[in-house]
Short mmCIF file of C-alpha atoms and ligand atoms in Angstrom, two decimals:
data_model
loop_
_atom_site.label_atom_id
_atom_site.label_comp_id
_atom_site.label_asym_id
_atom_site.label_seq_id
_atom_site.Cartn_x
_atom_site.Cartn_y
_atom_site.Cartn_z
CA MET A 1 -0.16 22.13 -3.62
CA ALA A 2 -0.89 18.42 -3.31
CA THR A 3 1.06 15.31 -4.19
CA ALA A 4 -0.13 11.72 -4.28
CA VAL A 5 2.27 8.80 -3.96
CA LEU A 6 0.59 5.79 -5.54
CA GLY A 7 1.61 2.16 -6.03
CA MET A 8 1.53 1.11 -9.68
CA GLN A 9 1.83 -2.66 -9.18
CA TRP A 10 0.73 -5.15 -6.51
CA GLY A 11 2.06 -3.08 -3.59
CA ASP A 12 5.51 -2.85 -2.01
CA GLU A 13 6.83 -0.63 -4.77
CA GLY A 14 8.76 1.53 -2.29
CA LYS A 15 6.04 4.10 -1.53
CA GLY A 16 7.34 4.44 2.04
CA LYS A 17 10.82 5.51 0.97
CA ILE A 18 9.48 8.01 -1.56
CA THR A 19 6.89 9.51 0.82
CA HIS A 20 9.46 9.79 3.60
CA LEU A 21 11.78 11.67 1.23
CA LEU A 22 9.06 14.12 0.19
CA ALA A 23 7.37 14.49 3.59
CA LYS A 24 10.18 16.71 4.87
CA GLN A 25 8.66 19.56 2.87
CA ALA A 26 5.01 18.74 3.61
CA ASP A 27 2.60 20.34 6.06
CA MET A 28 0.36 17.30 6.09
CA VAL A 29 0.66 13.64 5.06
CA VAL A 30 -2.57 11.67 4.69
CA ARG A 31 -3.14 7.92 4.54
CA PHE A 32 -6.47 7.44 2.82
CA ASN A 33 -7.02 3.72 2.32
CA GLY A 34 -6.35 0.32 3.83
CA GLY A 35 -5.04 -0.24 7.34
CA PRO A 36 -2.32 -2.36 8.90
CA ASN A 37 -2.15 -4.57 5.81
CA ALA A 38 0.28 -1.93 4.52
CA GLY A 39 3.94 -2.14 5.41
CA HIS A 40 5.90 0.93 4.33
CA THR A 41 9.63 0.88 4.89
CA MET A 42 11.65 4.01 5.49
CA ILE A 43 15.05 4.68 6.93
CA ASP A 44 14.94 7.66 9.26
CA ARG A 45 18.30 8.90 10.55
CA GLY A 46 19.77 5.47 10.02
CA VAL A 47 16.94 3.58 11.74
CA LYS A 48 14.71 1.33 9.67
CA PHE A 49 10.96 1.53 10.26
CA GLY A 50 8.17 -0.56 8.80
CA THR A 51 5.07 1.57 9.34
CA HIS A 52 1.60 0.11 8.97
CA GLN A 53 -0.84 2.94 9.62
CA ILE A 54 1.07 6.08 10.58
CA PRO A 55 1.98 8.18 7.53
CA ALA A 56 5.61 8.99 6.77
CA GLY A 57 5.12 12.62 7.84
CA ALA A 58 5.37 11.45 11.47
CA PHE A 59 9.15 11.71 11.28
CA TYR A 60 9.10 15.48 10.80
CA SER A 61 8.11 17.79 13.63
CA ASP A 62 6.17 20.31 11.53
CA THR A 63 4.14 17.76 9.61
CA CYS A 64 0.65 16.72 10.63
CA CYS A 65 -0.34 13.11 9.89
CA VAL A 66 -3.90 12.16 9.08
CA LEU A 67 -5.66 8.81 9.07
CA ALA A 68 -8.54 9.64 6.75
CA SER A 69 -12.03 8.18 6.65
CA GLY A 70 -11.22 5.74 3.86
CA MET A 71 -9.00 3.77 6.24
CA VAL A 72 -9.79 0.93 8.59
CA VAL A 73 -7.79 1.53 11.76
CA ASP A 74 -6.50 -1.02 14.25
CA MET A 75 -6.03 0.94 17.47
CA TRP A 76 -3.78 -1.69 19.04
CA VAL A 77 -1.40 -1.62 16.07
CA LEU A 78 -1.59 2.18 15.99
CA ARG A 79 -0.61 2.40 19.64
CA GLU A 80 2.42 0.17 19.09
CA GLU A 81 3.62 2.16 16.09
CA TYR A 82 2.98 5.45 17.80
CA GLU A 83 5.04 4.42 20.82
CA ALA A 84 7.92 3.10 18.68
CA ILE A 85 8.07 6.29 16.60
CA SER A 86 7.72 8.53 19.68
CA HIS A 87 10.59 6.68 21.32
CA HIS A 88 12.76 7.11 18.21
CA LEU A 89 11.95 10.82 17.87
CA GLY A 90 11.88 11.79 21.54
CA ARG A 91 8.50 13.45 20.91
CA GLU A 92 5.02 12.43 19.86
CA PRO A 93 4.02 12.67 16.22
CA GLN A 94 1.18 15.03 15.29
CA LEU A 95 -1.79 12.86 14.43
CA LEU A 96 -5.42 13.32 13.40
CA VAL A 97 -7.83 10.41 13.06
CA SER A 98 -11.01 10.79 11.06
CA GLU A 99 -14.11 10.33 13.18
CA SER A 100 -15.59 8.29 10.33
CA ALA A 101 -12.67 5.89 9.89
CA HIS A 102 -13.85 2.39 10.77
CA LEU A 103 -12.15 0.34 13.44
CA ILE A 104 -10.66 -3.11 13.10
CA LEU A 105 -11.66 -5.10 16.16
CA PRO A 106 -10.37 -8.49 17.28
CA TYR A 107 -13.40 -10.26 15.78
CA HIS A 108 -12.49 -9.05 12.30
CA ARG A 109 -9.34 -11.15 12.39
CA ILE A 110 -11.22 -14.08 13.93
CA LEU A 111 -13.84 -13.89 11.15
CA GLU A 112 -11.15 -13.76 8.47
CA GLU A 113 -9.77 -17.04 9.82
CA LEU A 114 -13.19 -18.67 10.23
CA GLU A 115 -14.11 -17.79 6.63
CA GLY A 116 -10.78 -18.90 5.21
CA SER A 117 -9.99 -15.82 3.10
CA GLY A 118 -6.50 -15.77 4.62
CA ALA A 119 -5.66 -18.91 2.69
CA ARG A 120 -7.95 -18.44 -0.33
CA ILE A 121 -6.88 -14.87 -1.20
CA GLY A 122 -3.60 -14.93 0.68
CA THR A 123 -4.58 -11.86 2.72
CA THR A 124 -2.40 -10.28 5.35
CA ARG A 125 -4.83 -11.65 7.99
CA ARG A 126 -5.23 -8.22 9.55
CA GLY A 127 -9.04 -8.14 9.44
CA ILE A 128 -9.13 -5.73 6.51
CA GLY A 129 -11.83 -7.32 4.36
CA THR A 130 -14.09 -8.13 7.29
CA ALA A 131 -13.83 -4.58 8.68
CA TYR A 132 -14.68 -3.02 5.30
CA ARG A 133 -17.55 -5.48 5.01
CA ASP A 134 -18.95 -4.34 8.36
CA LYS A 135 -18.71 -0.77 7.10
CA ALA A 136 -20.73 -1.61 3.98
CA ALA A 137 -23.21 -3.65 6.03
CA ARG A 138 -23.65 -0.69 8.40
CA VAL A 139 -22.65 -2.61 11.50
CA GLY A 140 -19.17 -1.11 11.82
CA ILE A 141 -17.74 0.78 14.78
CA ARG A 142 -16.15 4.10 13.90
CA ALA A 143 -13.38 6.11 15.54
CA GLY A 144 -15.96 8.76 16.53
CA ASP A 145 -17.80 6.13 18.61
CA LEU A 146 -14.81 6.02 20.96
CA LEU A 147 -15.76 9.48 22.19
CA HIS A 148 -19.14 8.21 23.41
CA PRO A 149 -18.57 5.11 25.59
CA GLN A 150 -22.26 4.29 26.02
CA ARG A 151 -22.88 4.51 22.28
CA LEU A 152 -19.79 2.37 21.71
CA CYS A 153 -21.09 -0.30 24.11
CA ASP A 154 -24.55 -0.31 22.48
CA LYS A 155 -23.04 -0.80 19.03
CA LEU A 156 -20.64 -3.47 20.24
CA SER A 157 -23.48 -5.26 21.96
CA HIS A 158 -25.52 -5.34 18.74
CA ARG A 159 -22.51 -6.54 16.72
CA LEU A 160 -21.55 -9.25 19.22
CA ASP A 161 -25.15 -10.52 19.37
CA LEU A 162 -25.15 -10.95 15.61
CA LEU A 163 -21.76 -12.64 15.64
CA LYS A 164 -22.75 -15.11 18.33
CA ARG A 165 -25.87 -16.06 16.39
CA MET A 166 -23.87 -16.51 13.17
CA TRP A 167 -21.03 -18.52 14.73
CA PRO A 168 -22.52 -20.52 17.62
CA ALA A 169 -19.74 -23.11 17.47
CA SER A 170 -16.82 -20.71 17.66
CA SER A 171 -15.26 -20.58 21.11
CA GLU A 172 -13.29 -17.49 20.15
CA ILE A 173 -16.47 -15.60 19.28
CA ALA A 174 -18.22 -16.96 22.38
CA SER A 175 -15.47 -15.59 24.59
CA LEU A 176 -15.96 -11.98 23.41
CA SER A 177 -17.76 -9.65 25.81
CA VAL A 178 -18.83 -6.04 25.45
CA GLU A 179 -17.27 -5.11 28.78
CA SER A 180 -13.77 -6.42 28.15
CA LEU A 181 -13.76 -5.40 24.47
CA SER A 182 -14.81 -1.81 25.16
CA GLU A 183 -12.41 -1.57 28.06
CA THR A 184 -9.34 -2.79 26.15
CA LEU A 185 -10.30 -0.80 23.05
CA LEU A 186 -10.65 2.45 25.01
CA ALA A 187 -7.38 1.77 26.81
CA ALA A 188 -5.50 1.18 23.53
CA SER A 189 -7.10 4.27 21.97
CA GLN A 190 -6.47 6.55 24.91
CA PRO A 191 -3.55 8.56 23.37
CA PHE A 192 -5.64 9.24 20.25
CA LEU A 193 -8.98 10.27 21.71
CA GLU A 194 -8.17 13.97 21.43
CA SER A 195 -7.04 13.49 17.84
CA ILE A 196 -10.37 12.11 16.61
CA THR A 197 -11.93 14.80 14.48
CA ASP A 198 -13.49 15.84 11.20
CA ALA A 199 -10.40 15.02 9.16
CA SER A 200 -11.99 16.13 5.88
CA ALA A 201 -12.22 19.69 7.18
CA ALA A 202 -8.57 19.61 8.26
CA ILE A 203 -7.46 18.25 4.88
CA ARG A 204 -9.54 20.81 3.02
CA LEU A 205 -7.89 23.63 4.97
CA ALA A 206 -4.40 22.20 4.48
CA LEU A 207 -5.01 21.88 0.75
CA LYS A 208 -5.83 25.60 0.64
CA GLU A 209 -2.96 26.76 2.76
CA GLY A 210 -0.08 24.33 2.49
CA LYS A 211 1.55 21.26 1.03
CA VAL A 212 -0.29 17.98 1.37
CA ILE A 213 0.92 14.50 0.46
CA PHE A 214 -1.46 11.60 0.02
CA GLU A 215 0.39 8.40 0.88
CA GLY A 216 -1.23 5.57 -1.04
CA ALA A 217 -1.25 2.04 0.34
CA GLN A 218 -1.17 -1.17 -1.69
CA GLY A 219 -1.08 -0.74 -5.47
CA ALA A 220 -3.36 -0.24 -8.47
CA LEU A 221 -3.54 -3.97 -9.24
CA LEU A 222 -4.88 -4.62 -5.71
CA ASP A 223 -7.71 -2.09 -6.15
CA LEU A 224 -11.05 -3.54 -5.11
CA ASP A 225 -12.79 -2.55 -8.36
CA PHE A 226 -10.05 -2.31 -10.98
CA GLY A 227 -7.44 -4.74 -9.68
CA THR A 228 -7.23 -8.48 -10.18
CA TYR A 229 -10.50 -9.27 -8.36
CA PRO A 230 -11.05 -11.32 -6.21
CA TYR A 231 -7.32 -11.37 -5.46
CA VAL A 232 -7.31 -7.78 -4.29
CA THR A 233 -7.61 -5.79 -1.11
CA SER A 234 -10.93 -4.33 0.05
CA SER A 235 -10.37 -0.62 -0.61
CA SER A 236 -9.77 1.75 -3.50
CA THR A 237 -6.03 2.02 -3.88
CA THR A 238 -5.85 4.52 -6.73
CA LEU A 239 -6.21 8.22 -7.41
CA ALA A 240 -9.68 7.39 -8.69
CA GLY A 241 -10.72 6.46 -5.14
CA LEU A 242 -8.99 9.32 -3.33
CA GLY A 243 -11.79 11.91 -3.40
CA ASN A 244 -14.31 9.65 -1.76
CA ALA A 245 -11.82 8.41 0.82
CA ILE A 246 -11.13 11.92 2.08
CA GLY A 247 -14.59 13.41 1.50
CA ILE A 248 -13.42 16.03 -0.97
CA PRO A 249 -14.75 15.94 -4.52
CA PHE A 250 -12.11 16.33 -7.24
CA PRO A 251 -9.18 17.14 -4.96
CA GLN A 252 -6.59 19.10 -6.94
CA VAL A 253 -3.56 16.83 -6.87
CA GLU A 254 -1.05 18.56 -9.08
CA GLN A 255 1.76 16.05 -8.61
CA ARG A 256 0.77 12.41 -9.05
CA ILE A 257 3.69 10.09 -8.49
CA GLY A 258 3.34 6.56 -9.77
CA VAL A 259 5.83 4.44 -7.86
CA VAL A 260 7.11 1.57 -9.99
CA LYS A 261 9.48 -1.15 -8.85
CA ALA A 262 11.97 -1.95 -11.65
CA TYR A 263 10.57 -5.51 -11.70
CA THR A 264 7.33 -6.96 -10.31
CA THR A 265 6.41 -8.58 -7.01
CA ARG A 266 3.20 -9.89 -5.58
CA VAL A 267 2.30 -11.33 -2.16
CA GLY A 268 -0.61 -13.71 -1.76
CA GLU A 269 -2.65 -15.54 -4.34
CA GLY A 270 -3.85 -14.48 -7.79
CA PRO A 271 -2.67 -14.33 -11.41
CA PHE A 272 0.76 -12.86 -12.15
CA PRO A 273 1.63 -13.33 -15.84
CA THR A 274 5.31 -12.32 -15.63
CA GLU A 275 6.05 -14.36 -12.52
CA LEU A 276 9.31 -16.32 -12.52
CA ALA A 277 7.79 -18.98 -10.30
CA ASP A 278 10.40 -21.64 -9.73
CA GLU A 279 13.02 -20.17 -11.98
CA GLU A 280 16.48 -19.00 -11.05
CA GLY A 281 15.64 -15.38 -12.03
CA GLY A 282 12.78 -15.25 -9.52
CA LYS A 283 15.02 -16.53 -6.77
CA GLN A 284 17.73 -14.04 -7.71
CA LEU A 285 15.27 -11.11 -7.59
CA ARG A 286 13.89 -12.26 -4.24
CA GLU A 287 17.32 -12.60 -2.68
CA GLN A 288 18.91 -9.48 -4.18
CA GLY A 289 15.79 -7.41 -3.57
CA GLY A 290 15.15 -8.75 -0.05
CA GLU A 291 11.61 -9.50 -1.18
CA PHE A 292 9.94 -10.60 2.03
CA GLY A 293 6.75 -8.95 3.34
CA VAL A 294 7.07 -6.12 5.90
CA THR A 295 3.74 -7.01 7.50
CA THR A 296 3.76 -10.80 7.34
CA GLY A 297 7.33 -11.79 6.48
CA ARG A 298 6.04 -13.90 3.57
CA PRO A 299 8.39 -14.39 0.59
CA ARG A 300 7.15 -12.22 -2.26
CA ARG A 301 6.55 -13.75 -5.66
CA CYS A 302 8.92 -12.11 -8.16
CA GLY A 303 8.97 -11.59 -11.92
CA TRP A 304 9.76 -9.24 -14.80
CA LEU A 305 8.28 -5.81 -15.34
CA ASP A 306 4.80 -6.00 -16.86
CA LEU A 307 4.15 -2.98 -19.06
CA VAL A 308 0.63 -4.15 -19.97
CA ALA A 309 -0.33 -3.98 -16.31
CA LEU A 310 1.61 -0.74 -15.88
CA ARG A 311 -0.38 1.00 -18.61
CA HIS A 312 -3.58 -0.09 -16.84
CA ALA A 313 -2.25 1.34 -13.55
CA ALA A 314 -1.37 4.59 -15.35
CA ALA A 315 -4.97 4.89 -16.56
CA LEU A 316 -6.18 4.58 -12.95
CA ASN A 317 -3.63 6.92 -11.36
CA ASP A 318 -2.97 9.43 -14.15
CA PRO A 319 0.63 9.91 -13.00
CA THR A 320 2.53 13.07 -13.83
CA ARG A 321 5.80 11.29 -13.10
CA LEU A 322 7.10 7.79 -12.47
CA ASP A 323 9.50 7.14 -9.61
CA ILE A 324 11.40 3.95 -10.34
CA THR A 325 12.65 2.00 -7.34
CA LYS A 326 15.05 -0.88 -6.78
CA LEU A 327 16.89 -0.42 -10.06
CA ASP A 328 20.02 -1.55 -8.19
CA VAL A 329 18.47 -4.99 -7.72
CA LEU A 330 18.74 -5.64 -11.47
CA SER A 331 22.54 -5.22 -11.47
CA GLY A 332 24.19 -8.49 -12.40
CA MET A 333 21.26 -9.88 -14.38
CA ALA A 334 22.65 -11.31 -17.64
CA GLU A 335 19.57 -10.09 -19.46
CA ILE A 336 16.40 -8.27 -18.49
CA LYS A 337 12.96 -8.94 -19.92
CA VAL A 338 9.89 -6.75 -20.15
CA CYS A 339 6.41 -7.70 -21.25
CA ARG A 340 4.53 -5.34 -23.58
CA ALA A 341 1.76 -7.75 -24.67
CA TYR A 342 0.16 -11.06 -23.70
CA ARG A 343 -0.83 -14.08 -25.72
CA LEU A 344 -4.35 -15.22 -24.86
CA ARG A 345 -5.78 -18.31 -26.58
CA GLY A 346 -3.39 -17.84 -29.51
CA SER A 347 -4.08 -14.11 -30.01
CA LYS A 348 -1.92 -11.19 -29.01
CA ILE A 349 -3.57 -8.71 -26.63
CA THR A 350 -2.20 -5.43 -25.31
CA ASP A 351 -4.96 -4.42 -22.87
CA PHE A 352 -4.97 -5.64 -19.28
CA PRO A 353 -8.07 -7.83 -18.74
CA HIS A 354 -8.77 -6.49 -15.24
CA GLY A 355 -12.46 -7.34 -15.34
CA ARG A 356 -11.74 -10.94 -16.34
CA GLY A 357 -9.40 -12.38 -13.76
CA GLU A 358 -9.88 -15.88 -15.13
CA GLU A 359 -8.52 -14.68 -18.48
CA LEU A 360 -5.54 -12.97 -16.90
CA ALA A 361 -4.63 -16.33 -15.42
CA LEU A 362 -4.44 -17.73 -18.96
CA CYS A 363 -2.35 -14.88 -20.38
CA GLU A 364 1.21 -15.69 -21.35
CA PRO A 365 3.68 -12.83 -21.46
CA ILE A 366 5.33 -11.91 -24.75
CA TYR A 367 8.78 -10.73 -23.76
CA GLU A 368 11.35 -8.40 -25.23
CA THR A 369 14.85 -8.99 -23.97
CA PHE A 370 17.35 -6.27 -23.12
CA PRO A 371 20.99 -6.55 -22.13
CA GLY A 372 21.69 -6.31 -18.40
CA TRP A 373 24.57 -4.53 -16.68
CA ASP A 374 27.13 -5.74 -14.17
CA GLU A 375 28.03 -2.51 -12.39
CA GLU A 376 26.81 -1.89 -8.85
CA ILE A 377 24.79 1.35 -9.07
CA GLY A 378 24.01 2.06 -5.39
CA ASN A 379 26.49 4.95 -5.37
CA VAL A 380 25.25 6.60 -8.56
CA ARG A 381 23.57 9.99 -8.00
CA LYS A 382 23.23 11.25 -11.57
CA LEU A 383 21.19 9.71 -14.35
CA GLU A 384 23.99 10.16 -16.88
CA GLU A 385 26.33 8.12 -14.64
CA LEU A 386 24.16 5.02 -14.86
CA PRO A 387 25.34 2.28 -17.24
CA GLN A 388 23.92 2.77 -20.74
CA ALA A 389 21.89 -0.46 -20.45
CA ALA A 390 20.20 0.84 -17.28
CA ARG A 391 19.36 4.15 -18.97
CA ASP A 392 17.96 2.29 -21.97
CA TYR A 393 15.78 0.24 -19.62
CA LEU A 394 14.38 3.38 -17.95
CA GLU A 395 13.70 4.81 -21.40
CA VAL A 396 11.61 1.75 -22.33
CA VAL A 397 9.41 2.27 -19.27
CA THR A 398 8.92 5.98 -19.68
CA GLN A 399 8.21 5.65 -23.43
CA GLU A 400 5.65 2.92 -22.86
CA VAL A 401 3.68 4.86 -20.27
CA GLY A 402 4.27 8.26 -21.83
CA VAL A 403 5.19 9.81 -18.48
CA PRO A 404 8.62 11.19 -17.47
CA ILE A 405 10.76 9.73 -14.72
CA GLY A 406 11.00 11.67 -11.46
CA LEU A 407 13.29 9.87 -9.04
CA VAL A 408 15.28 6.71 -9.53
CA SER A 409 15.92 4.84 -6.31
CA VAL A 410 19.09 2.74 -6.14
CA GLY A 411 18.98 1.60 -2.50
CA PRO A 412 16.70 1.70 0.55
CA ALA A 413 18.31 4.74 2.22
CA PRO A 414 17.08 8.26 1.45
CA GLU A 415 20.44 9.31 -0.01
CA GLU A 416 20.49 6.33 -2.40
CA THR A 417 18.41 8.30 -4.86
CA ILE A 418 18.94 9.86 -8.27
CA VAL A 419 16.95 13.05 -8.76
CA THR A 420 16.42 13.69 -12.46
P1 LIG B 1 5.93 0.05 0.18
O1 LIG B 1 4.92 -0.84 0.80
O2 LIG B 1 5.55 0.47 -1.21
O3 LIG B 1 6.32 1.20 1.03
O4 LIG B 1 7.24 -0.85 -0.02
P2 LIG B 1 7.88 -1.84 1.09
O5 LIG B 1 8.51 -1.03 2.15
O6 LIG B 1 6.88 -2.86 1.49
O7 LIG B 1 8.94 -2.63 0.22
C1 LIG B 1 10.00 -1.98 -0.39
C2 LIG B 1 11.31 -2.59 0.14
O8 LIG B 1 12.38 -2.22 -0.71
C3 LIG B 1 11.71 -2.09 1.51
O9 LIG B 1 12.44 -3.08 2.15
C4 LIG B 1 12.59 -0.89 1.21
O10 LIG B 1 13.53 -0.60 2.25
C5 LIG B 1 13.31 -1.40 -0.01
N1 LIG B 1 13.70 -0.38 -0.98
C6 LIG B 1 13.03 0.76 -1.36
N2 LIG B 1 13.67 1.34 -2.39
C7 LIG B 1 14.74 0.58 -2.67
C8 LIG B 1 15.76 0.63 -3.67
O11 LIG B 1 15.80 1.51 -4.52
N3 LIG B 1 16.68 -0.38 -3.68
C9 LIG B 1 16.65 -1.40 -2.78
N4 LIG B 1 17.59 -2.33 -2.87
N5 LIG B 1 15.71 -1.48 -1.83
C10 LIG B 1 14.77 -0.52 -1.79
P1 LIG B 2 1.69 -1.93 0.90
O1 LIG B 2 0.99 -0.65 1.26
C1 LIG B 2 1.51 -5.92 -0.84
C2 LIG B 2 -2.30 -8.02 -0.53
C3 LIG B 2 -2.28 -9.29 0.29
C4 LIG B 2 -3.35 -10.09 -0.43
C5 LIG B 2 -4.38 -9.03 -0.80
C6 LIG B 2 -5.55 -8.93 0.18
O2 LIG B 2 2.80 -2.30 1.81
O3 LIG B 2 2.09 -1.89 -0.53
P2 LIG B 2 -5.75 -7.87 2.61
O4 LIG B 2 -5.04 -8.22 3.88
O5 LIG B 2 -5.56 -6.45 2.18
O6 LIG B 2 -7.20 -8.27 2.63
O7 LIG B 2 -5.06 -8.82 1.51
O8 LIG B 2 -3.68 -7.81 -0.83
N1 LIG B 2 -1.80 -6.81 0.15
C7 LIG B 2 -0.59 -6.29 -0.07
N2 LIG B 2 0.43 -6.72 -0.83
N3 LIG B 2 1.61 -4.76 -0.17
C8 LIG B 2 0.59 -4.29 0.56
O9 LIG B 2 0.57 -3.07 1.11
C9 LIG B 2 -0.57 -5.08 0.68
N4 LIG B 2 -1.74 -4.96 1.33
C10 LIG B 2 -2.49 -6.02 0.99
O10 LIG B 2 -1.01 -9.90 0.24
O11 LIG B 2 -2.84 -10.63 -1.61
MG1 LIG B 3 4.77 -2.71 1.68
#
């Protein structure tokens, strides 16, 4: 039995909370895309964690966590997270790292700065795009290389030679040496060397014998191919990309959970039709929702729920249920808007123009307005105890996507959840 937890917007939908809730029953939790650009928040036994690479299964002793080959892994960040979680748990999490996962090395972050994509795209500046580019250009270093120090040094030497020729004026690049890089990399990776393996084989076995959760990172609208290119991340973030990222064709994922925040947020640059840019509503959502990035601390851009974009995300993720998060944040809004269509050059359109980012930037949302509710709902545990206006709002979402609601989250803690 397999479950995928997938972001349906521009990331930060609350995937961490949902995965952490479900992981208790899982034998394996797999991260399959991205790297430390992700920031997944969960509250474990009262302690808040923002994880970047380690899947939510780490908090349960019987659950194996896998960093699959579709990821780009920063060993220094991994070490820090691993130590923090081990300290919290009083034991080390079970971890497997795919031998074919690519590594983020210090020069990937340096390159991102030199090339200016941090500012242009508004990236997390974690070296994600430059590491995936090295993978595609076949000059990447993979986790499996850590098991063969001489091979690692040969590959690093080739990569550093190229870099120094490309960036002769960069003192940061000039200061890199194979000796110190390999030494610090192997030191940071030391606790994980025995965990580097053929992760696909392990996942395949777990899929046969137990319960597996695939913990998505980012969201459908940040997908490299079907998101709002070029304002996207550099990996496949959807169910469509899962098979390739784990090396298993057509993985049977019976439960596909589309995680939807009750409104929309986006971090970084790029079009966002329902954004409440300088308006009071945007400020209210940011403050009530605590909308500041887990990875970078940046204020998130906030706006109304975009059902046009959500239908596009549903096509990419084929969800069997929608888990709605942060419904509590809408309490106290005088009215709530949703967008079911855009106006583009005077015409109404209902399809998301994902392949034409320039057009998305020109789209104006056509809103429908619903009454809000004043009641605090953080203590509600049954759907029928929600205010009628909140139930009506959930009904609009589920009707539009044609998929039932699974959980409704009304606060960051695991118990602040309505199970339908
Ligand atoms: P992820 O990247 O999808 O895991 O989401 P993030 O962790 O980046 O952002 C979600 C934020 O909302 C975190 O601070 C969570 O603790 C918080 N959160 C999750 N669910 C709820 C909820 O239902 N209500 C409120 N108020 N906060 C929530
Ligand atoms: P989680 O898993 C929100 C965004 C960045 C930027 C774009 C490209 O927590 O939902 P990158 O560093 O990946 O090259 O940046 O993607 N981005 C995210 N936004 N949540 C995330 O992850 C994100 N990961 C990347 O802000 O706009
Ligand atoms: Mg996040």
